[in-house]
mmCIF file of C-alpha atoms and ligand atoms in Angstrom:
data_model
loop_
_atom_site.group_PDB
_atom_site.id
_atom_site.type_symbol
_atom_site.label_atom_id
_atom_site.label_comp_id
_atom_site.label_asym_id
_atom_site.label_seq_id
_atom_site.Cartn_x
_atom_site.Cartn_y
_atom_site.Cartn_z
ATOM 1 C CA UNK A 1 0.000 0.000 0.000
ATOM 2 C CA UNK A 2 1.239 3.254 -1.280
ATOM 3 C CA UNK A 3 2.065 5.964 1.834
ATOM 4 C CA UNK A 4 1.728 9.628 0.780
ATOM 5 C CA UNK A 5 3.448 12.263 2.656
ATOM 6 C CA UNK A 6 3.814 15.779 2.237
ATOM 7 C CA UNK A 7 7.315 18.110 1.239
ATOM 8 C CA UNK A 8 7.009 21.829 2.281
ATOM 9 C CA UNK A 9 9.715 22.854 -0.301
ATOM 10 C CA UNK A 10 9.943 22.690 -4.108
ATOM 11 C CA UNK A 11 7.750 23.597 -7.647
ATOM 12 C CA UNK A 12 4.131 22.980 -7.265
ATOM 13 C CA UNK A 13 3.067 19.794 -8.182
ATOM 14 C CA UNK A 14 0.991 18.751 -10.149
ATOM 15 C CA UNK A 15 1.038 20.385 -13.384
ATOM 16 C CA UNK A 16 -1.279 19.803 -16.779
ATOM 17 C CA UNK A 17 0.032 15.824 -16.734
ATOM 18 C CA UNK A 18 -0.503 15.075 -13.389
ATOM 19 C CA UNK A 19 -4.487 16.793 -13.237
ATOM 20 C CA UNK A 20 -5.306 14.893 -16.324
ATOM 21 C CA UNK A 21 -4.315 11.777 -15.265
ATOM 22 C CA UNK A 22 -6.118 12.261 -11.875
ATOM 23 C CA UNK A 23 -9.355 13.286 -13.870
ATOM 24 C CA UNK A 24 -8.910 10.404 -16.112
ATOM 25 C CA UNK A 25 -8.369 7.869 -12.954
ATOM 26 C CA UNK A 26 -12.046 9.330 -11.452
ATOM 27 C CA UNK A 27 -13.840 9.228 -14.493
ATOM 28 C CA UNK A 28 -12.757 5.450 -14.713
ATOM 29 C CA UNK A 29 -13.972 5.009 -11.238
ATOM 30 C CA UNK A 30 -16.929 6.702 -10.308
ATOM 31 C CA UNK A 31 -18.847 8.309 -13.687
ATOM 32 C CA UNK A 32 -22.504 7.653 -13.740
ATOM 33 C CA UNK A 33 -21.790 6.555 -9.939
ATOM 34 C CA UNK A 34 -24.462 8.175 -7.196
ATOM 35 C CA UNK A 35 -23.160 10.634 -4.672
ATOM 36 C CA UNK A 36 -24.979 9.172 -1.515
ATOM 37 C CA UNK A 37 -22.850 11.166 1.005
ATOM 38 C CA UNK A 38 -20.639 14.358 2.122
ATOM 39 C CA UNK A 39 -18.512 14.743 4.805
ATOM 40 C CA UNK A 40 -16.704 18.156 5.161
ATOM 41 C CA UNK A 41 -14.227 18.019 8.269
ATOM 42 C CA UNK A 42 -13.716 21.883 8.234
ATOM 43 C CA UNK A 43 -15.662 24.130 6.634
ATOM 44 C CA UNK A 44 -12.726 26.092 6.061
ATOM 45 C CA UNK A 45 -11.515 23.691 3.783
ATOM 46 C CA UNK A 46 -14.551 24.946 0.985
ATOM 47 C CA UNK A 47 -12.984 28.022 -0.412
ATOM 48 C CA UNK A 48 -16.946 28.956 -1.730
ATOM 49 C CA UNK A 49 -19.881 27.139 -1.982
ATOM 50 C CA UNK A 50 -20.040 25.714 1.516
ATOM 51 C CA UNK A 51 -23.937 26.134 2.074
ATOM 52 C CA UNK A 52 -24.493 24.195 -0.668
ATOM 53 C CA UNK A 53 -22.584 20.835 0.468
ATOM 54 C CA UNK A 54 -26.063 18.955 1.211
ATOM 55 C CA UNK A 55 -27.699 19.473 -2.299
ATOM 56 C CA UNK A 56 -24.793 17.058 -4.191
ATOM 57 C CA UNK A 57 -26.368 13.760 -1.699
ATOM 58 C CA UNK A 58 -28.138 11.880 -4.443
ATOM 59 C CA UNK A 59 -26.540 13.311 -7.416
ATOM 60 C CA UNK A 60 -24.897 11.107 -10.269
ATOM 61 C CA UNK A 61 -21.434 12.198 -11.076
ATOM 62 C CA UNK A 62 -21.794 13.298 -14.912
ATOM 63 C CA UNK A 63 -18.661 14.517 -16.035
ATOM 64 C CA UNK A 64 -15.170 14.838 -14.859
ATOM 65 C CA UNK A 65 -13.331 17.751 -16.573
ATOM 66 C CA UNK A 66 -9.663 19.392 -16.342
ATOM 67 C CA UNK A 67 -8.905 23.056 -16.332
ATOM 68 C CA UNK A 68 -5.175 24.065 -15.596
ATOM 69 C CA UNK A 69 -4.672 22.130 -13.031
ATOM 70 C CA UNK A 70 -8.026 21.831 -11.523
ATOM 71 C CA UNK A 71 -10.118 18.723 -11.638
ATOM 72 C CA UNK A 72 -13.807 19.608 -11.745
ATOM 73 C CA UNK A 73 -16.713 17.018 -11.435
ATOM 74 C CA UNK A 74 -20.261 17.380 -12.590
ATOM 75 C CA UNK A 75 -23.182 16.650 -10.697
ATOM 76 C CA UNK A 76 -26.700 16.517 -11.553
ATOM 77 C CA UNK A 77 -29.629 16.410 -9.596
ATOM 78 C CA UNK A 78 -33.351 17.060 -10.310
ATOM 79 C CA UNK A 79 -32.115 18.062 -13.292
ATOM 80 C CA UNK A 80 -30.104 20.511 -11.868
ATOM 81 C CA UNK A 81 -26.196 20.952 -12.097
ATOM 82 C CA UNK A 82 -23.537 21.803 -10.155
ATOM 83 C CA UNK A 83 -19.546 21.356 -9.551
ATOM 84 C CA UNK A 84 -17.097 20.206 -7.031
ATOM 85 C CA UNK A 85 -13.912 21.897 -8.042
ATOM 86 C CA UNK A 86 -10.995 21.080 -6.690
ATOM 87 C CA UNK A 87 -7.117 22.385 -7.339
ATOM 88 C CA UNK A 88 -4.247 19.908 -6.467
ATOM 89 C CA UNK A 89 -0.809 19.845 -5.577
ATOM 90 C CA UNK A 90 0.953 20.543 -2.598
ATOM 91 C CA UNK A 91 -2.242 21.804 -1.269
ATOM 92 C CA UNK A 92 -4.218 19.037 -2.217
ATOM 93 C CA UNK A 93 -4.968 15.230 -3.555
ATOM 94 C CA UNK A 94 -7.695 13.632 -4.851
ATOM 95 C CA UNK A 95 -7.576 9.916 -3.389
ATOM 96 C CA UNK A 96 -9.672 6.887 -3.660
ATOM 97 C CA UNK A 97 -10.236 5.243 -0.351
ATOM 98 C CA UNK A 98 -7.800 2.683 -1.073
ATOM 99 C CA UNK A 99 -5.068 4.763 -0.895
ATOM 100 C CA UNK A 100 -3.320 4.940 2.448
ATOM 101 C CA UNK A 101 -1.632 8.652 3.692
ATOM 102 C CA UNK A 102 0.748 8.892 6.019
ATOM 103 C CA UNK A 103 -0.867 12.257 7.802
ATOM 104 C CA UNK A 104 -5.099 11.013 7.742
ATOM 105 C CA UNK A 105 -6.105 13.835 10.042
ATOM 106 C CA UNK A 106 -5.177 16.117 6.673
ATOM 107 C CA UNK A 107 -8.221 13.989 4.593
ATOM 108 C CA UNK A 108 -10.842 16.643 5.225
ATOM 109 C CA UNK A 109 -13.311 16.192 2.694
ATOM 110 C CA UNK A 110 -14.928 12.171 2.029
ATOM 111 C CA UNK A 111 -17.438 11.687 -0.782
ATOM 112 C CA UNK A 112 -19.304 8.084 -0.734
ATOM 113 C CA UNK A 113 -20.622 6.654 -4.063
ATOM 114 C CA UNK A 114 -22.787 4.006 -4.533
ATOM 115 C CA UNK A 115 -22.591 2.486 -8.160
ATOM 116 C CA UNK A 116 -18.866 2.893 -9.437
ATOM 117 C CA UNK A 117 -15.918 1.082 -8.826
ATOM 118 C CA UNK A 118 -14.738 3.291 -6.201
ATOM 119 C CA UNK A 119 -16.697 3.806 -2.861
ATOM 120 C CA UNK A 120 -15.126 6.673 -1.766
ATOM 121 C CA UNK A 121 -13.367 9.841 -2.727
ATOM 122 C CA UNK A 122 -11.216 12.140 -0.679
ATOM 123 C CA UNK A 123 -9.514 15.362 -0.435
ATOM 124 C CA UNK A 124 -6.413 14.940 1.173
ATOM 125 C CA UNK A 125 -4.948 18.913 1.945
ATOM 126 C CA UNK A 126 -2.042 19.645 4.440
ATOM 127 C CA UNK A 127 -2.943 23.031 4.187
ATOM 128 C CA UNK A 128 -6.122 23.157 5.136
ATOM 129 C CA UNK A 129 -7.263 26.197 3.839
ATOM 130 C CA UNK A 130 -9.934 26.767 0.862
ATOM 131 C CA UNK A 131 -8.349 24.392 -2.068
ATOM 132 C CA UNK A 132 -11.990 22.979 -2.968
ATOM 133 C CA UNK A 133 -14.965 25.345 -4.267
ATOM 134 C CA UNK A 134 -18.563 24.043 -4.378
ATOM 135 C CA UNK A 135 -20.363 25.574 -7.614
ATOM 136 C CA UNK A 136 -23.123 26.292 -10.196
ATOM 137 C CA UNK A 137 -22.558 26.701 -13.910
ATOM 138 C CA UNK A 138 -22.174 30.283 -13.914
ATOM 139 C CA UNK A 139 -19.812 30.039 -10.685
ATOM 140 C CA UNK A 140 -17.698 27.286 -12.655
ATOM 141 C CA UNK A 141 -17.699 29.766 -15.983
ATOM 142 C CA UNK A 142 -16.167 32.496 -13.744
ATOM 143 C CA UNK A 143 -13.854 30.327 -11.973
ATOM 144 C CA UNK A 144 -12.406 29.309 -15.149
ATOM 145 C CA UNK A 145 -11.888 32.722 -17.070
ATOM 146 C CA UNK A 146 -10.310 34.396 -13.822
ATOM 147 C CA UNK A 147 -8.187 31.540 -13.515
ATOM 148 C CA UNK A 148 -6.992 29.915 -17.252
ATOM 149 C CA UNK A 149 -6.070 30.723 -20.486
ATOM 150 C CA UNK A 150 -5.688 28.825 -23.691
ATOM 151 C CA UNK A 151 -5.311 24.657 -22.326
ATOM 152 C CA UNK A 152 -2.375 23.339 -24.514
ATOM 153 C CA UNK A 153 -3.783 20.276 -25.245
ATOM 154 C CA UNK A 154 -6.867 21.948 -26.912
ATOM 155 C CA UNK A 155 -5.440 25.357 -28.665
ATOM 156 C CA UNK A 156 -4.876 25.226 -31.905
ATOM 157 C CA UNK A 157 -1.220 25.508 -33.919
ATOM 158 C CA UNK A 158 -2.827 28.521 -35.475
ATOM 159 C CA UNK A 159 -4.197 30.214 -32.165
ATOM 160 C CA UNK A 160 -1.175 29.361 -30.331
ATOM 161 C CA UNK A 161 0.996 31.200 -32.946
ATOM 162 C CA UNK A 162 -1.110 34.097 -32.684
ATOM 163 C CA UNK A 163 -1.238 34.080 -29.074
ATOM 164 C CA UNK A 164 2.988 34.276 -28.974
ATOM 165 C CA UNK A 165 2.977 36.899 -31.458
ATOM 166 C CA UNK A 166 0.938 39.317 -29.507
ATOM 167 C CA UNK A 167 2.514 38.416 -26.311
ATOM 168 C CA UNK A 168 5.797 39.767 -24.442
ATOM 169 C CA UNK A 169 8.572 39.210 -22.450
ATOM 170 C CA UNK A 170 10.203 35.894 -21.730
ATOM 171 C CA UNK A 171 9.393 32.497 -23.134
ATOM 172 C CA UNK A 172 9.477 30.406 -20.142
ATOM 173 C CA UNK A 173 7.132 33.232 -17.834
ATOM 174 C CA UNK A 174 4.886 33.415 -21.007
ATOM 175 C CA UNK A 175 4.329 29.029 -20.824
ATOM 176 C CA UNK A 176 4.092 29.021 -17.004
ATOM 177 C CA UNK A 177 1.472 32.352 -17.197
ATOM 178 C CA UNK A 178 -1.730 30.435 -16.216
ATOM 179 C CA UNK A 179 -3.647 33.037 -17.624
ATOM 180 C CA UNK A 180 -2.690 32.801 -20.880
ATOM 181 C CA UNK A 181 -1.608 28.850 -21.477
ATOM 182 C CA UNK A 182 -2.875 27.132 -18.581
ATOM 183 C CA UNK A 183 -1.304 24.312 -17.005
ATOM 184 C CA UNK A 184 2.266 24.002 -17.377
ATOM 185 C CA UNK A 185 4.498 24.568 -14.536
ATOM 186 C CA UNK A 186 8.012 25.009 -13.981
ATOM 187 C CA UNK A 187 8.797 20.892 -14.713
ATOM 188 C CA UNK A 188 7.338 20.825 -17.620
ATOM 189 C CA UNK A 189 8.378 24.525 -18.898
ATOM 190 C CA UNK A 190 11.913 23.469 -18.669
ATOM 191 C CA UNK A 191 11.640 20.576 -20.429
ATOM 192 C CA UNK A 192 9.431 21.429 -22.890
ATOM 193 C CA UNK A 193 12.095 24.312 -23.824
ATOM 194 C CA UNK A 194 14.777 22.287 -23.642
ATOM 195 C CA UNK A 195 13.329 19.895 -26.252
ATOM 196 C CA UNK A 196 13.002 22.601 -28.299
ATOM 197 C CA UNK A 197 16.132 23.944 -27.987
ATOM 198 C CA UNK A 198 14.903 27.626 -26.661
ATOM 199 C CA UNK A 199 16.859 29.287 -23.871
ATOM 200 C CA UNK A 200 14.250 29.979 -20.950
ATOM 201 C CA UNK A 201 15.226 33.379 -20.780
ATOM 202 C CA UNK A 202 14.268 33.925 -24.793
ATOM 203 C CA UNK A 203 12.410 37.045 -25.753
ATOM 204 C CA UNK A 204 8.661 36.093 -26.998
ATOM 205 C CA UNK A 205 9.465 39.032 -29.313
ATOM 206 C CA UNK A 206 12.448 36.810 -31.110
ATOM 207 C CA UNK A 207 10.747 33.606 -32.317
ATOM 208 C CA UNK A 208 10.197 33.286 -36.207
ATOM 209 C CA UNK A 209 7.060 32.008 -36.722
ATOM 210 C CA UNK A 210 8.441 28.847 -37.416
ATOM 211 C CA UNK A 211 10.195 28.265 -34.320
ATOM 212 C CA UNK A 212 7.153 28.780 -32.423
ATOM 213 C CA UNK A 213 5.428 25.567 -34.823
ATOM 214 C CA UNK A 214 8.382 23.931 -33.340
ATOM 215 C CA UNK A 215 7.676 24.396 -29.908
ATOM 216 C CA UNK A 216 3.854 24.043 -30.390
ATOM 217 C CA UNK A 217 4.746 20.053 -31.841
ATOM 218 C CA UNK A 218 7.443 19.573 -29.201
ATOM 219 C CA UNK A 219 5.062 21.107 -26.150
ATOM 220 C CA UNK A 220 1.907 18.650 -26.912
ATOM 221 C CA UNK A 221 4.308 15.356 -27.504
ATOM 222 C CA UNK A 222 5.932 16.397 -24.088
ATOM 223 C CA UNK A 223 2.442 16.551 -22.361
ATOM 224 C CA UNK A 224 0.838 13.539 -24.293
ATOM 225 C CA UNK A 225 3.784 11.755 -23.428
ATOM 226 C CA UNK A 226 4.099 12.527 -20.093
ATOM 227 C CA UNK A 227 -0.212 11.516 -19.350
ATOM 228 C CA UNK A 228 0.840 8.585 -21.393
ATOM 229 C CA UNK A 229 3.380 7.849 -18.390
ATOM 230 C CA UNK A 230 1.111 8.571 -15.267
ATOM 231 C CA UNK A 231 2.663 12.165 -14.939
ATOM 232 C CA UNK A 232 5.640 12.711 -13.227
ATOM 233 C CA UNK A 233 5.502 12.590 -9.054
ATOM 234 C CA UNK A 234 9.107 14.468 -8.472
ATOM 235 C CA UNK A 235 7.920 15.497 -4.922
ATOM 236 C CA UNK A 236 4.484 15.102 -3.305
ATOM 237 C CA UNK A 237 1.987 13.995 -6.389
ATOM 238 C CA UNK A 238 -0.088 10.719 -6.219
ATOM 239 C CA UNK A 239 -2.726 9.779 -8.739
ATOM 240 C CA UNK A 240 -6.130 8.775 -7.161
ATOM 241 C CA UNK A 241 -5.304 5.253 -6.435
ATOM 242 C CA UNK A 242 -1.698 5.875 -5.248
ATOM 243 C CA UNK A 243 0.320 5.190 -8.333
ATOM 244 C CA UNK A 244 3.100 7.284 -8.826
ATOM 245 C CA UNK A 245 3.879 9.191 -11.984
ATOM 246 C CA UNK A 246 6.979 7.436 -13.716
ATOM 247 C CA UNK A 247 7.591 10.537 -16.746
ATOM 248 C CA UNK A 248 10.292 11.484 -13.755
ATOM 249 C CA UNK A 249 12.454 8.768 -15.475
ATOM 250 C CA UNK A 250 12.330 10.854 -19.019
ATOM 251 C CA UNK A 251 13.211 13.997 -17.961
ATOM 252 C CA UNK A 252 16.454 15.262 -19.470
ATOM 253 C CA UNK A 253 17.016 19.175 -17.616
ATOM 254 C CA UNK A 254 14.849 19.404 -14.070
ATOM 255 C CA UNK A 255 16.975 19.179 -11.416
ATOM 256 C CA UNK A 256 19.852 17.344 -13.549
ATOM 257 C CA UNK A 257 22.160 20.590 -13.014
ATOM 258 C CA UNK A 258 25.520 19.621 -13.251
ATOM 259 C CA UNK A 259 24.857 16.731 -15.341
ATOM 260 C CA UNK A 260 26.350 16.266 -19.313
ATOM 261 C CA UNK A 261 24.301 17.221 -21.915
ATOM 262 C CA UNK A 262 21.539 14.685 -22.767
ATOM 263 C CA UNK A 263 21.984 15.734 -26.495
ATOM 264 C CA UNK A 264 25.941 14.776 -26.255
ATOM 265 C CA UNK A 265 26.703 18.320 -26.936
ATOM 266 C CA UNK A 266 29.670 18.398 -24.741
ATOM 267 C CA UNK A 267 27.581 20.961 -22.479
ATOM 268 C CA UNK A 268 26.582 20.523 -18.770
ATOM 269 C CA UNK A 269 23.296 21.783 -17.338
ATOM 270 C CA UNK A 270 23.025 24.981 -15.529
ATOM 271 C CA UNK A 271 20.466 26.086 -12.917
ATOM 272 C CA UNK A 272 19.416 29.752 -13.224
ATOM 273 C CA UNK A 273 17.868 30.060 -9.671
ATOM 274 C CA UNK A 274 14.850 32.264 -9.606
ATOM 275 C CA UNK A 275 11.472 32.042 -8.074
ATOM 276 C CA UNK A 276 11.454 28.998 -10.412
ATOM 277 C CA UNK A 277 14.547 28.007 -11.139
ATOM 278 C CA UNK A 278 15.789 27.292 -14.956
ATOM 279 C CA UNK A 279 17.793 24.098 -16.047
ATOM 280 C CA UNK A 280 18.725 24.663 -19.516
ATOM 281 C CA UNK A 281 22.158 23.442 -21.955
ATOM 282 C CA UNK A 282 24.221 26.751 -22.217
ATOM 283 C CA UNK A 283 25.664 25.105 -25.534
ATOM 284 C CA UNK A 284 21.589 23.716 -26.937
ATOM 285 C CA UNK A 285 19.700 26.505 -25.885
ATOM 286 C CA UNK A 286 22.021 29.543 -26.599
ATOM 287 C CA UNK A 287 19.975 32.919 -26.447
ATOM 288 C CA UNK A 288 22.003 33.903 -29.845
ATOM 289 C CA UNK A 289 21.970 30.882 -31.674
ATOM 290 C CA UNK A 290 22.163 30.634 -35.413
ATOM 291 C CA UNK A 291 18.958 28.049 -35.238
ATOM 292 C CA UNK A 292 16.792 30.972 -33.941
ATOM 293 C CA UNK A 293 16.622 31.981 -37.906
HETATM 294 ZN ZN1 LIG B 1 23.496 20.477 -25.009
#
């Protein structure tokens, strides 16, 4: 049996991979399952929405859906809808019962299902402050447009283009800017760059139109391929039934600073520290390269 714990330190887990693969794991379980109870240990723990806990008893889980990295499931009941969103990471899991932690006095939120695989879902938060938001439609559309921009795994080549173009400042900020491509975090930034042979530092402003086609191919292999793995758990990320991410194995920059070049280049990997810090090949991703044409 699996034991989660929780790291203080570190990027934010988890990022576009990780959410997907969490939404993917409850949709297996529970959709179409019946909603036959809610426990809320604090009320704290309900950033909005709190009032409304007893009107999801009864409902049938209709839809599981990822924004960012937010899962949201749909609930109907006498005909009505509403959400249970909740954002993960080091302030929060989504676990089926199944799934030992190491800290249980941190589950404070247990939904019972009659009718899926799964009889229980919980929300597991160290932090026990407002990570989980109980909504209608309209509160979901708002929560979404204050929160996300563009999802990468749904913008076109076209739109994403576009979207660069009009943007500025640097390319790494610009992919981890949850308002304007939402999902990707400081793992993923760094190795989706890397891949694509674009210093992190890289002026929006400077990509030919073509390089940004480049990095539009390479970003939606890295993420496909990384869901295709289970995500990547580098600190504190589970998936709902305790399986750990294994894309950790393929990455070639995060946290390998000091390390040769996985490209052979002769280079070794720096680490630009920063509020997020950059791991990058001095030699592949040179700010002035003569690739950048
Ligand atoms: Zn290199």
């Amino acid at each position: 049996m699996p034991y989660i714990s929780h790291s203080e330190d570190g990027d934010r887990m988890p990022e576009l991979p990780e959410a997907e693969v969490v939404a993917r794991q409850i949709r297996a379980g529970l959709l179409g399952a019946q909603l036959t109870d809610v426990w809320i240990g604090r009320a704290d723990i309900v950033r909005e929405g709190y009032d409304t806990a007893r009107w999801y008893c009864g409902g049938t889980l209709r839809s599981v859906e990822r924004f960012g990295k937010s899962v949201a499931l749909g609930f109907v009941n006498s005909h009505a809808c509403r959400y249970v969103v909740a954002e993960l990471g080091m302030t929060g899991l989504l676990l089926f019962q199944s799934t030992a932690t190491k800290h249980p006095q941190h589950v404070h939120v247990k939904l019972s299902f009659e009718g899926g695989r799964e009889p229980e879902l919980r929300y597991w938060n160290p932090r026990r402050f407002g990570r989980l938001s109980l909504l209608d439609k309209a509160g979901l559309d708002r929560y979404r447009t204050r929160r996300f921009g563009l999802d990468p795994l749904a913008v076109s080549q076209q739109d994403f283009v576009r979207l660069l173009q009009e943007r500025r400042g640097r390319l790494k900020a610009l992919l981890m800017h949850q308002q304007v491509i939402a999902g990707i975090g400081n793992i993923y930034a760094n190795e989706i760059l890397f891949r694509a042979g674009l210093h992190p530092n890289l002026q929006v402003s400077q990509l030919s139109v073509r390089k940004i086609e480049t990095l539009y191919t390479i970003m939606c292999k890295v993420l496909d391929e990384a869901i295709r793995h289970g995500g990547s758990s580098v600190r504190d990320f589970f998936a709902p039934d305790g399986s750990e991410g294994q894309y950790k194995r393929r990455h070639l920059v995060y946290g390998k600073e000091g390390r040769p070049c996985p490209n052979q280049c002769g280079g070794v990997i720096q680490r630009l520290r920063g509020e997020r810090s950059s791991y990058f090949c001095p030699r592949c991703q040179a700010v002035r390269s003569k690739r950048h044409a």
